[in-house]
Coordinates of C-alpha atoms and ligand atoms in Angstrom, one line a residue:
M8 CA 10.8 -29.5 12.2
S9 CA 11.9 -26.4 14.1
R10 CA 9.3 -24.1 15.6
L11 CA 10.3 -21.5 13.1
E12 CA 9.9 -23.8 10.1
E13 CA 6.6 -25.1 11.5
A14 CA 5.3 -21.6 11.7
R15 CA 6.4 -20.6 8.2
K16 CA 4.8 -23.8 6.8
Y17 CA 1.5 -23.1 8.7
V18 CA 1.4 -19.6 7.3
R19 CA 2.1 -20.7 3.8
Q20 CA -0.8 -23.2 4.0
H21 CA -3.3 -20.9 5.7
I22 CA -2.9 -17.5 4.0
T23 CA -6.2 -15.4 4.1
P24 CA -7.4 -14.5 0.6
D25 CA -6.4 -10.9 -0.2
E26 CA -9.8 -9.7 -1.1
D27 CA -10.9 -10.2 2.5
K28 CA -8.2 -7.9 4.0
P29 CA -7.7 -4.2 4.4
R30 CA -6.0 -2.7 1.4
F31 CA -3.2 -0.7 2.9
H32 CA -3.0 -1.6 6.6
V33 CA -0.7 -4.3 7.8
T34 CA -2.6 -7.3 9.0
P35 CA -1.4 -10.9 9.8
E36 CA -1.5 -13.4 7.0
V37 CA -3.4 -15.6 9.4
G38 CA -4.0 -15.7 13.2
W39 CA -3.2 -13.1 15.8
M40 CA -1.2 -9.9 15.6
N41 CA -0.4 -7.4 18.4
D42 CA 2.4 -4.8 18.8
P43 CA 4.6 -3.4 16.1
N44 CA 8.2 -4.4 16.6
G45 CA 11.6 -3.6 15.1
F46 CA 10.3 -0.7 12.9
S47 CA 13.4 0.4 11.1
V48 CA 15.1 1.0 7.8
Y49 CA 17.5 -1.6 6.5
Q50 CA 19.2 -1.6 3.1
G51 CA 16.8 0.8 1.6
S52 CA 13.5 -0.8 2.7
V53 CA 11.3 -0.1 5.8
H54 CA 11.0 -3.2 7.8
L55 CA 8.2 -3.9 10.3
F56 CA 8.0 -6.9 12.5
Y57 CA 5.0 -7.7 14.8
Q58 CA 3.9 -9.8 17.6
F59 CA 2.4 -12.8 15.9
Y60 CA 0.6 -16.1 16.8
P61 CA -0.3 -17.8 13.5
Y62 CA -2.1 -20.8 14.9
R63 CA -5.3 -19.2 16.1
D64 CA -7.0 -15.8 16.2
T65 CA -6.1 -15.1 19.9
W66 CA -2.8 -14.4 21.6
G67 CA -0.4 -17.3 22.1
P68 CA 3.4 -17.6 22.5
T69 CA 4.5 -14.8 20.1
H70 CA 6.6 -15.1 17.1
W71 CA 7.9 -12.1 15.1
G72 CA 6.0 -11.7 11.9
H73 CA 7.7 -9.7 9.2
V74 CA 6.9 -7.3 6.3
K75 CA 8.8 -4.7 4.4
T76 CA 7.9 -1.8 2.1
K77 CA 9.4 0.9 -0.1
D78 CA 6.4 3.3 0.4
M79 CA 4.7 2.3 3.6
I80 CA 1.4 1.6 1.8
H81 CA 2.3 -1.5 -0.2
W82 CA 3.8 -4.1 2.2
E83 CA 5.5 -7.3 1.2
Y84 CA 5.1 -10.3 3.5
L85 CA 8.3 -12.0 4.4
P86 CA 8.8 -15.4 6.3
V87 CA 8.3 -15.4 10.1
A88 CA 11.6 -14.0 11.5
L89 CA 11.6 -15.3 15.1
A90 CA 9.9 -18.2 16.9
P91 CA 9.9 -19.0 20.6
D92 CA 12.2 -21.9 20.3
L93 CA 14.7 -21.5 23.2
E94 CA 14.2 -22.1 26.9
A95 CA 14.7 -18.4 27.5
D96 CA 11.9 -17.4 25.2
E97 CA 9.6 -20.5 25.4
S98 CA 6.6 -18.3 26.4
G99 CA 7.1 -15.9 23.5
C100 CA 9.5 -13.6 21.7
F101 CA 7.9 -10.5 23.1
S102 CA 8.1 -6.9 21.7
G103 CA 11.4 -5.1 20.9
S104 CA 13.1 -3.0 18.3
A105 CA 15.7 -3.0 15.6
L106 CA 18.9 -1.2 14.6
T107 CA 21.2 -1.4 11.5
V108 CA 24.8 -1.9 12.4
D109 CA 27.1 -1.9 9.4
D110 CA 25.5 -4.4 7.1
Q111 CA 23.6 -6.3 9.8
H112 CA 20.0 -5.9 11.0
V113 CA 20.0 -6.3 14.7
L114 CA 16.8 -7.2 16.5
M115 CA 16.5 -6.8 20.3
Y116 CA 13.5 -8.6 21.9
T117 CA 12.2 -9.8 25.2
G118 CA 12.4 -13.5 25.8
A119 CA 9.6 -14.6 28.1
S120 CA 9.8 -17.9 30.0
G121 CA 8.3 -19.7 33.0
S122 CA 5.1 -19.1 34.8
G123 CA 3.9 -17.6 38.0
E124 CA 6.6 -16.8 40.5
R125 CA 9.1 -18.5 38.2
S126 CA 8.3 -16.3 35.1
R127 CA 11.2 -14.3 33.8
Q128 CA 11.6 -11.6 31.1
N129 CA 15.0 -11.0 29.7
Q130 CA 16.4 -9.2 26.7
S131 CA 17.9 -11.0 23.7
I132 CA 19.4 -10.1 20.4
A133 CA 19.4 -11.7 16.9
F134 CA 21.4 -10.7 13.8
G135 CA 20.0 -10.8 10.3
D136 CA 20.2 -9.9 6.7
G137 CA 16.6 -8.6 6.2
L138 CA 15.2 -12.1 5.7
E139 CA 16.9 -14.7 8.0
Y140 CA 17.7 -13.9 11.7
K141 CA 20.0 -15.8 14.0
K142 CA 19.6 -15.5 17.7
E143 CA 22.9 -14.7 19.5
S144 CA 24.4 -17.7 21.3
G145 CA 25.1 -15.7 24.5
N146 CA 21.3 -14.8 24.9
P147 CA 19.8 -13.4 27.0
V148 CA 22.2 -10.4 26.7
I149 CA 20.4 -8.6 29.5
S150 CA 19.0 -10.6 32.3
G151 CA 16.7 -9.3 35.1
E152 CA 19.5 -10.3 37.6
S153 CA 21.4 -7.3 36.4
L154 CA 18.6 -4.9 37.7
P155 CA 19.0 -3.2 41.1
D156 CA 17.3 -5.0 44.1
G157 CA 13.6 -4.6 44.3
F158 CA 13.1 -4.1 40.5
S159 CA 10.8 -6.7 38.9
V160 CA 12.5 -9.6 37.1
Q161 CA 9.0 -10.7 35.9
D162 CA 7.9 -7.5 34.3
F163 CA 10.9 -6.3 32.3
R164 CA 10.3 -6.0 28.7
D165 CA 10.0 -4.3 25.3
P166 CA 13.5 -3.0 24.7
K167 CA 14.1 0.0 22.4
I168 CA 17.7 0.1 21.2
W169 CA 19.7 3.0 19.7
W170 CA 23.2 4.1 19.1
E171 CA 24.7 7.5 20.0
N172 CA 28.2 8.7 20.1
G173 CA 29.9 5.2 20.0
I174 CA 27.5 3.7 22.7
Y175 CA 24.5 1.4 22.3
Y176 CA 21.7 2.2 24.6
A177 CA 18.6 0.2 25.4
I178 CA 15.5 1.2 27.5
A179 CA 12.9 -1.3 28.6
G180 CA 9.7 -1.3 30.6
N181 CA 9.9 -2.5 34.2
L182 CA 8.1 -2.4 37.6
N183 CA 9.7 -0.8 40.6
S184 CA 9.3 -2.1 44.2
Y185 CA 5.9 -0.1 44.5
Q186 CA 4.6 -2.1 41.5
L187 CA 4.7 1.1 39.4
G188 CA 6.1 1.4 35.9
Q189 CA 9.5 2.7 35.2
I190 CA 11.8 2.7 32.2
V191 CA 15.3 1.4 32.8
L192 CA 18.4 2.2 30.8
F193 CA 21.3 0.0 29.8
E194 CA 24.6 0.7 27.9
S195 CA 26.8 -1.4 25.9
K196 CA 29.9 -1.0 23.6
D197 CA 29.4 -4.2 21.6
L198 CA 25.7 -5.2 21.7
K199 CA 26.6 -8.3 23.7
N200 CA 27.8 -7.0 27.1
W201 CA 25.3 -4.7 28.7
R202 CA 25.6 -2.6 31.9
Y203 CA 22.6 -1.3 33.9
K204 CA 22.9 2.5 34.0
S205 CA 19.8 4.2 35.5
V206 CA 16.1 4.7 35.9
F207 CA 15.4 6.6 32.6
A208 CA 11.9 7.7 33.7
E209 CA 9.4 6.7 36.3
N210 CA 5.7 6.6 36.9
D211 CA 4.7 8.5 40.1
G212 CA 1.4 6.7 40.0
S213 CA -0.3 9.3 37.8
Y214 CA -0.1 7.2 34.6
G215 CA -1.5 3.7 35.1
R216 CA 0.7 0.9 36.5
M217 CA 3.2 -1.0 34.3
W218 CA 4.7 0.9 31.4
E219 CA 5.1 -1.2 28.3
C220 CA 6.8 -0.5 24.9
P221 CA 8.9 2.5 25.5
D222 CA 10.3 4.5 22.6
F223 CA 12.7 7.5 22.8
F224 CA 13.6 9.7 19.8
S225 CA 14.4 13.1 18.7
I226 CA 12.8 15.4 16.1
G227 CA 15.2 18.3 15.5
A228 CA 16.1 19.6 18.9
S229 CA 13.0 18.2 20.6
Q230 CA 13.1 14.9 22.4
F231 CA 10.2 12.5 23.3
L232 CA 9.6 9.4 25.4
I233 CA 6.6 7.3 24.4
V234 CA 5.2 4.8 26.8
S235 CA 2.1 2.5 26.8
P236 CA 0.8 2.3 30.4
Q237 CA -1.5 -0.4 31.5
D238 CA -4.5 0.1 33.9
M239 CA -4.8 3.8 33.2
E240 CA -7.6 5.8 34.7
A241 CA -9.0 8.6 32.5
R242 CA -8.5 12.2 33.6
G243 CA -11.5 14.1 32.3
Y244 CA -11.4 13.5 28.6
E245 CA -7.7 12.8 28.5
F246 CA -6.1 9.4 28.8
H247 CA -9.0 7.1 28.2
P248 CA -9.3 4.0 30.5
G249 CA -7.4 0.8 30.2
N250 CA -4.3 0.4 28.0
N251 CA -3.1 3.7 26.8
A252 CA -0.4 5.3 24.8
L253 CA 1.1 8.7 25.7
Y254 CA 4.2 10.7 25.2
F255 CA 6.4 13.0 27.3
P256 CA 8.3 15.9 25.8
G257 CA 11.6 16.2 27.7
S258 CA 15.3 15.9 27.5
F259 CA 17.8 13.1 27.9
D260 CA 20.9 13.7 30.1
R261 CA 23.5 11.2 29.0
E262 CA 25.6 11.6 32.1
S263 CA 22.9 10.8 34.6
G264 CA 20.9 8.5 32.2
K265 CA 17.7 10.4 33.0
F266 CA 15.0 11.7 30.8
N267 CA 13.4 14.7 32.4
C268 CA 9.7 14.2 31.6
Q269 CA 7.5 17.3 31.0
E270 CA 3.7 17.1 30.9
A271 CA 2.3 14.0 29.3
Y272 CA -0.1 14.1 26.3
S273 CA -2.4 11.4 24.7
L274 CA -1.2 10.1 21.4
D275 CA -4.6 8.9 20.2
Y276 CA -8.1 9.2 21.7
G277 CA -9.6 6.2 19.9
L278 CA -10.8 2.8 21.0
D279 CA -8.0 0.9 19.1
F280 CA -4.5 2.2 19.5
Y281 CA -1.7 0.7 21.5
A282 CA 2.1 0.1 21.8
P283 CA 3.1 2.7 19.1
Q284 CA 6.7 2.6 17.8
T285 CA 8.6 5.0 15.6
A286 CA 11.4 4.8 12.9
E287 CA 13.5 7.4 11.2
L288 CA 13.4 7.2 7.4
E289 CA 16.4 7.9 5.2
D290 CA 14.8 11.3 4.3
G291 CA 14.7 12.3 7.9
R292 CA 11.0 11.9 8.5
R293 CA 10.0 10.3 11.9
I294 CA 7.2 7.8 11.3
L295 CA 4.9 6.3 14.0
I296 CA 2.9 3.1 13.7
A297 CA 0.8 1.5 16.3
W298 CA -1.4 -1.6 16.9
A299 CA -4.8 -0.6 15.9
R300 CA -6.7 -2.8 18.4
S301 CA -7.6 -2.9 22.0
W302 CA -6.6 -5.6 24.5
D303 CA -10.0 -5.2 26.1
S304 CA -12.4 -5.8 23.3
D305 CA -12.6 -8.4 20.6
I306 CA -15.1 -7.2 17.9
K307 CA -14.1 -9.0 14.8
P308 CA -16.6 -11.4 13.2
A309 CA -16.3 -15.0 14.4
G310 CA -15.3 -16.5 11.0
Q311 CA -12.5 -14.1 10.3
K312 CA -9.2 -15.9 10.4
W313 CA -7.0 -12.9 11.0
N314 CA -7.2 -10.7 14.1
G315 CA -5.5 -7.3 14.6
M316 CA -4.0 -4.7 12.3
M317 CA -1.7 -1.7 12.4
T318 CA -2.5 1.9 12.0
I319 CA -1.5 3.7 8.9
P320 CA 2.2 4.9 9.3
R321 CA 2.1 8.5 10.5
E322 CA 4.5 11.4 9.9
L323 CA 5.4 13.2 13.1
S324 CA 6.0 16.8 13.4
V325 CA 6.5 19.2 16.3
V326 CA 4.2 22.2 16.7
K327 CA 4.7 24.3 19.8
G328 CA 6.4 21.4 21.5
K329 CA 3.6 18.9 20.9
L330 CA 3.5 16.0 18.4
F331 CA 1.2 16.3 15.3
Q332 CA 0.5 13.2 13.2
K333 CA -0.4 12.9 9.6
P334 CA -0.8 9.9 7.4
V335 CA 2.3 9.2 5.3
R336 CA 2.2 11.4 2.2
E337 CA 2.8 8.3 0.1
L338 CA -0.9 7.6 0.5
E339 CA -1.6 10.3 -2.2
K340 CA 0.1 8.0 -4.9
Y341 CA -2.9 5.8 -4.5
Y342 CA -5.7 8.4 -4.9
K343 CA -8.4 7.7 -7.4
N344 CA -11.7 9.5 -8.3
H345 CA -10.9 12.9 -6.7
L346 CA -14.1 14.6 -5.6
E347 CA -14.6 18.1 -4.2
L348 CA -17.8 19.6 -3.0
P349 CA -17.1 23.1 -1.7
G350 CA -19.6 24.9 0.4
Y351 CA -21.9 21.8 0.7
E352 CA -24.8 22.6 3.0
I353 CA -26.0 19.9 5.4
Q354 CA -29.4 20.6 6.8
G355 CA -31.6 18.4 9.0
A356 CA -31.7 14.6 9.2
N357 CA -30.8 13.3 5.8
E358 CA -31.3 9.6 5.2
A359 CA -29.7 9.3 1.8
P360 CA -26.0 9.0 1.7
V361 CA -24.0 12.1 0.5
L362 CA -21.1 9.8 -0.5
H363 CA -20.1 6.2 -0.9
G364 CA -16.9 4.3 -0.1
R365 CA -15.0 2.2 2.5
C366 CA -11.5 2.8 1.4
M367 CA -10.7 6.5 1.2
D368 CA -9.1 9.6 2.4
L369 CA -12.0 12.1 3.2
T370 CA -11.6 15.6 4.6
L371 CA -14.7 17.6 6.0
D372 CA -13.9 21.1 6.6
L373 CA -16.7 22.5 8.7
S374 CA -17.8 26.1 9.2
G375 CA -21.0 28.0 10.0
N376 CA -22.6 28.7 13.3
E377 CA -26.3 27.8 12.6
Y378 CA -26.1 24.4 14.2
E379 CA -25.0 22.7 17.4
K380 CA -24.5 19.0 16.4
F381 CA -23.1 17.7 13.1
R382 CA -23.0 14.0 12.5
V383 CA -21.3 12.0 9.8
S384 CA -22.0 8.3 9.7
F385 CA -19.8 5.7 7.9
A386 CA -20.4 2.1 6.6
C387 CA -24.1 2.8 6.5
D388 CA -26.9 0.5 5.1
A389 CA -30.4 -0.2 6.4
N390 CA -29.0 -1.9 9.6
H391 CA -25.6 -0.4 10.2
H392 CA -23.9 2.9 10.9
T393 CA -20.8 4.1 12.7
D394 CA -21.0 7.7 13.8
F395 CA -18.8 10.7 14.6
I396 CA -20.8 13.6 16.1
Y397 CA -19.2 16.9 16.4
N398 CA -20.7 19.4 19.0
R399 CA -19.8 22.9 17.8
T400 CA -20.1 24.8 21.1
S401 CA -18.3 22.3 23.3
G402 CA -15.8 21.2 20.7
M403 CA -16.5 17.6 21.5
V404 CA -16.1 14.9 18.9
E405 CA -18.1 11.7 19.9
Y406 CA -17.6 8.3 18.3
D407 CA -20.3 5.5 18.4
R408 CA -19.9 2.1 16.8
T409 CA -22.9 0.6 18.7
Y410 CA -24.7 -0.1 15.4
S411 CA -21.6 -1.2 13.3
G412 CA -22.5 -4.9 13.7
V413 CA -20.8 -5.7 17.0
R414 CA -21.9 -8.9 18.7
R415 CA -20.4 -8.3 22.1
D416 CA -21.2 -5.8 24.8
T417 CA -18.0 -4.0 24.5
A418 CA -16.7 -0.4 24.6
N419 CA -18.3 1.2 21.6
G420 CA -18.2 5.0 22.3
R421 CA -15.6 7.6 23.3
K422 CA -15.4 11.3 23.4
M423 CA -12.6 13.5 22.4
K424 CA -12.4 17.2 23.3
T425 CA -11.0 19.2 20.4
N426 CA -9.3 22.7 20.3
H427 CA -12.0 24.0 18.1
N428 CA -11.7 27.4 16.6
G429 CA -15.0 29.2 16.8
G430 CA -16.8 26.2 15.4
N431 CA -14.5 25.7 12.4
I432 CA -13.0 22.2 12.4
K433 CA -11.2 20.1 9.9
L434 CA -11.9 16.4 10.2
R435 CA -9.8 14.1 8.0
F436 CA -10.8 10.5 7.9
V437 CA -8.6 7.7 6.5
M438 CA -10.8 4.5 6.0
D439 CA -9.6 1.1 5.0
Y440 CA -12.6 -1.3 5.1
Y441 CA -12.6 -2.0 8.8
S442 CA -10.7 0.9 10.3
I443 CA -11.1 4.6 10.5
E444 CA -8.4 7.0 11.6
L445 CA -9.5 10.6 12.3
F446 CA -6.9 13.4 12.1
V447 CA -8.2 16.6 13.5
N448 CA -7.0 20.0 12.5
D449 CA -4.1 18.8 10.5
G450 CA -2.9 16.2 12.9
E451 CA -3.3 18.0 16.3
Q452 CA -5.4 15.0 17.6
C453 CA -6.0 11.6 16.3
F454 CA -8.7 9.0 16.9
T455 CA -8.3 5.4 15.7
A456 CA -11.1 2.8 15.7
T457 CA -12.0 -0.5 14.0
Y458 CA -15.5 -1.8 13.2
Y459 CA -16.3 -4.9 11.2
T460 CA -19.5 -3.8 9.3
P461 CA -20.0 -6.0 6.1
R462 CA -18.2 -4.3 3.3
Q463 CA -21.4 -3.8 1.2
A464 CA -22.4 -1.1 3.7
D465 CA -20.7 1.8 2.1
G466 CA -23.0 4.8 2.6
I467 CA -21.7 8.0 4.2
C468 CA -24.5 10.0 5.6
M469 CA -24.4 13.5 7.1
S470 CA -26.9 15.3 9.2
C471 CA -27.2 18.2 11.5
D472 CA -29.6 19.9 13.8
G473 CA -29.4 23.3 12.0
K474 CA -27.3 24.2 9.0
A475 CA -23.6 23.3 8.6
V476 CA -21.4 24.3 5.6
V477 CA -18.9 21.7 4.7
N478 CA -16.1 21.7 2.2
I479 CA -15.8 18.1 1.2
K480 CA -12.7 16.6 -0.4
K481 CA -12.6 12.8 -1.1
D482 CA -10.2 10.5 -2.8
D483 CA -10.7 6.7 -3.0
I484 CA -7.7 4.7 -2.2
I485 CA -6.9 2.0 -4.6
A486 CA -3.9 0.1 -3.2
Ligands
LIG18 C1 2.0 -5.0 24.8 C2 2.6 -6.3 25.2 C3 4.1 -6.1 25.4 C4 4.6 -7.5 25.3 C5 3.7 -8.0 24.2 C6 3.5 -9.6 24.3 O1 0.8 -5.1 24.1 O2 2.0 -6.7 26.4 O3 4.5 -5.5 26.7 O4 6.0 -7.6 24.9 O5 2.5 -7.3 24.3 O6 2.8 -10.0 23.1

């Protein structure tokens, strides 16, 4: 049996029952998931692939899992699309992207092979019809040997492919001779023969080391480069430590093949957000999706057979040159039990939950100046709570999942400095059983985190050290 058939059979035989899974976030049917891949529109559906190792709940030689959707909330699982079944990708079909060319769906991915000094990462392609994908016989189509001297042939991965004015372009993450991340650019006329063009962008050492999973796109006249740096050091409250995800506004000069990077911004301040990728929908919306997990902490319960999930797809818009993110508007189709509590006063330490639920879209619009700290706690019962604390004078939002039921001594807290407006702040929380995504002030800043509190813990408690006035709006999500 081929490795692809073997993986498909294993998945069919080990699917996790639906009731144990998040309702509208993409998760693996069984086993391990990391980065989103090949996020694209093909024949009227939005396709998403992902780094997938079905056989256990930790990373292994990655396959490409596959789902598709019409509305980005309900996802249909499709058979595994790629398996590491060639010598050139024996260590994994690593991350990559997709493009529709005529009636074909083209995947470009990194084939990883060998180990130690002999390890190699090269770029390969596969052609498909939305269900079955065939690897090109001339793979790899871009080998590390085509890079200039001194560029790493071992760290060379995660191609993002696009087409512009008759030319195919691909950018990929790479290490330069100083062991710092850079993004390299290739060009092709036919998808099969590629030519090295230039260093598209480079890390001067200010943003971690290796840059993984680049994405390049335009929204109107604005252009952006997303990268996911490894080994990042925080700068004040920006760029939290470890694996990060940030974007540079800038502009691409086709002649020189260079992207001129302006100042970088964080894409998300949470504990679980990495390797984001975007797609453009047929209606012109630019949608971002990311892996909602951290490489550095494993907090899921031991018996859970699936590990990793995606964020909710987010609509991107540009406000004064910066990216704003909002949950896709299709979420509203799944609203149930609409509740509004305008001018709700929160005073002192309340034990009793104000609300209940684990799967919802909740907005807390805070005003008033008779308090310093406001706290909202989710997934509460006698033993558990996961908190967001807003400090009105500093504008800091602090997250704490220490008491969510974690069993490992892992990162549980993080702070995000907001642009608060005289103490008024709008906090929109999208929750799906085990994840929470906070959108501050209509998507100006985001914070993604997972927590695996038993589902029965569904209290939402609020307290404050004075009196806060909150406009509460809540819709359950039944998806
Ligand atoms: C990012 C990453 C990619 C690589 C993939 C392997 O999370 O390290 O650079 O292609 O994961 O699974």
